């Protein structure tokens, strides 16, 4: 993999091997930085779940609207209409 990874292991374990042969195992609770030039795989039967924190430039493409179009404004979530409590 030629992308760096910064994150937190939430569950499970994964092994990481760098291109220079260095190996390490990441486990639940570990905060990690893995530079470009590595391979990784899950170790054991427990699912490996990690939260990656990284710049959007690595994963997302910039969206460009069509010429002449205007960006849409975000809409607020609609609230259900309020109802009066019945009189007693």
mmCIF file of C-alpha atoms in Angstrom:
data_model
loop_
_atom_site.group_PDB
_atom_site.id
_atom_site.type_symbol
_atom_site.label_atom_id
_atom_site.label_comp_id
_atom_site.label_asym_id
_atom_site.label_seq_id
_atom_site.Cartn_x
_atom_site.Cartn_y
_atom_site.Cartn_z
ATOM 1 C CA UNK A 1 0.000 0.000 0.000
ATOM 2 C CA UNK A 2 1.363 3.405 -0.948
ATOM 3 C CA UNK A 3 -0.900 5.416 1.390
ATOM 4 C CA UNK A 4 -0.065 6.403 4.971
ATOM 5 C CA UNK A 5 -2.534 5.453 7.697
ATOM 6 C CA UNK A 6 -3.157 7.128 11.060
ATOM 7 C CA UNK A 7 -5.764 5.634 13.342
ATOM 8 C CA UNK A 8 -7.013 3.694 16.348
ATOM 9 C CA UNK A 9 -7.635 -0.060 16.508
ATOM 10 C CA UNK A 10 -11.122 -0.631 17.947
ATOM 11 C CA UNK A 11 -11.092 -4.443 17.940
ATOM 12 C CA UNK A 12 -9.127 -7.405 16.655
ATOM 13 C CA UNK A 13 -5.506 -7.589 15.551
ATOM 14 C CA UNK A 14 -3.670 -6.894 12.293
ATOM 15 C CA UNK A 15 -0.077 -7.478 11.236
ATOM 16 C CA UNK A 16 1.788 -4.839 9.230
ATOM 17 C CA UNK A 17 4.941 -5.558 7.199
ATOM 18 C CA UNK A 18 6.942 -2.635 5.869
ATOM 19 C CA UNK A 19 8.781 -2.829 2.534
ATOM 20 C CA UNK A 20 12.069 -3.014 4.508
ATOM 21 C CA UNK A 21 10.854 -6.214 6.268
ATOM 22 C CA UNK A 22 9.971 -4.670 9.651
ATOM 23 C CA UNK A 23 6.815 -6.253 11.099
ATOM 24 C CA UNK A 24 4.497 -5.276 13.918
ATOM 25 C CA UNK A 25 1.090 -6.291 15.223
ATOM 26 C CA UNK A 26 -1.638 -3.737 15.931
ATOM 27 C CA UNK A 27 -4.195 -4.647 18.616
ATOM 28 C CA UNK A 28 -7.335 -3.138 20.163
ATOM 29 C CA UNK A 29 -6.514 0.170 21.871
ATOM 30 C CA UNK A 30 -3.399 0.888 19.776
ATOM 31 C CA UNK A 31 -3.044 4.302 18.154
ATOM 32 C CA UNK A 32 -0.971 3.871 14.996
ATOM 33 C CA UNK A 33 0.888 5.572 12.184
ATOM 34 C CA UNK A 34 1.819 3.369 9.231
ATOM 35 C CA UNK A 35 3.800 5.127 6.484
ATOM 36 C CA UNK A 36 3.473 4.339 2.764
ATOM 37 C CA UNK A 37 5.197 1.147 1.622
ATOM 38 C CA UNK A 38 3.519 -1.629 3.600
ATOM 39 C CA UNK A 39 1.189 -4.620 3.469
ATOM 40 C CA UNK A 40 -1.234 -5.669 6.219
ATOM 41 C CA UNK A 41 -3.556 -8.541 7.095
ATOM 42 C CA UNK A 42 -5.916 -9.619 9.882
ATOM 43 C CA UNK A 43 -4.490 -11.901 12.576
ATOM 44 C CA UNK A 44 -6.839 -14.399 14.256
ATOM 45 C CA UNK A 45 -10.586 -14.950 13.992
ATOM 46 C CA UNK A 46 -11.846 -11.742 15.629
ATOM 47 C CA UNK A 47 -12.949 -9.087 13.111
ATOM 48 C CA UNK A 48 -10.428 -6.251 12.780
ATOM 49 C CA UNK A 49 -12.040 -2.821 13.088
ATOM 50 C CA UNK A 50 -10.066 0.418 13.038
ATOM 51 C CA UNK A 51 -10.857 4.105 12.800
ATOM 52 C CA UNK A 52 -8.607 5.916 10.322
ATOM 53 C CA UNK A 53 -7.971 9.652 10.617
ATOM 54 C CA UNK A 54 -6.513 11.031 7.425
ATOM 55 C CA UNK A 55 -6.708 13.992 5.039
ATOM 56 C CA UNK A 56 -9.536 13.831 2.503
ATOM 57 C CA UNK A 57 -7.055 14.380 -0.328
ATOM 58 C CA UNK A 58 -6.048 10.734 -0.111
ATOM 59 C CA UNK A 59 -9.517 9.231 -0.443
ATOM 60 C CA UNK A 60 -11.841 11.822 -1.971
ATOM 61 C CA UNK A 61 -11.919 13.545 -5.332
ATOM 62 C CA UNK A 62 -12.831 17.196 -5.486
ATOM 63 C CA UNK A 63 -16.343 17.793 -6.833
ATOM 64 C CA UNK A 64 -16.774 20.560 -9.367
ATOM 65 C CA UNK A 65 -20.320 21.668 -10.198
ATOM 66 C CA UNK A 66 -21.348 22.115 -13.822
ATOM 67 C CA UNK A 67 -20.873 25.550 -15.315
ATOM 68 C CA UNK A 68 -23.776 27.834 -14.606
ATOM 69 C CA UNK A 69 -25.164 25.661 -11.818
ATOM 70 C CA UNK A 70 -25.425 26.891 -8.277
ATOM 71 C CA UNK A 71 -24.499 24.757 -5.291
ATOM 72 C CA UNK A 72 -27.474 23.499 -3.317
ATOM 73 C CA UNK A 73 -27.920 24.749 0.205
ATOM 74 C CA UNK A 74 -28.132 22.099 2.908
ATOM 75 C CA UNK A 75 -31.647 21.486 4.172
ATOM 76 C CA UNK A 76 -32.531 21.225 7.831
ATOM 77 C CA UNK A 77 -34.182 18.047 9.039
ATOM 78 C CA UNK A 78 -37.961 18.357 9.167
ATOM 79 C CA UNK A 79 -39.546 18.205 12.593
ATOM 80 C CA UNK A 80 -42.856 16.432 13.085
ATOM 81 C CA UNK A 81 -45.754 18.836 13.568
ATOM 82 C CA UNK A 82 -46.488 19.573 17.223
ATOM 83 C CA UNK A 83 -49.816 18.262 18.496
ATOM 84 C CA UNK A 84 -51.846 19.645 21.333
ATOM 85 C CA UNK A 85 -52.535 17.383 24.238
ATOM 86 C CA UNK A 86 -56.232 16.492 24.560
ATOM 87 C CA UNK A 87 -58.175 18.534 27.142
ATOM 88 C CA UNK A 88 -59.584 16.723 30.118
#
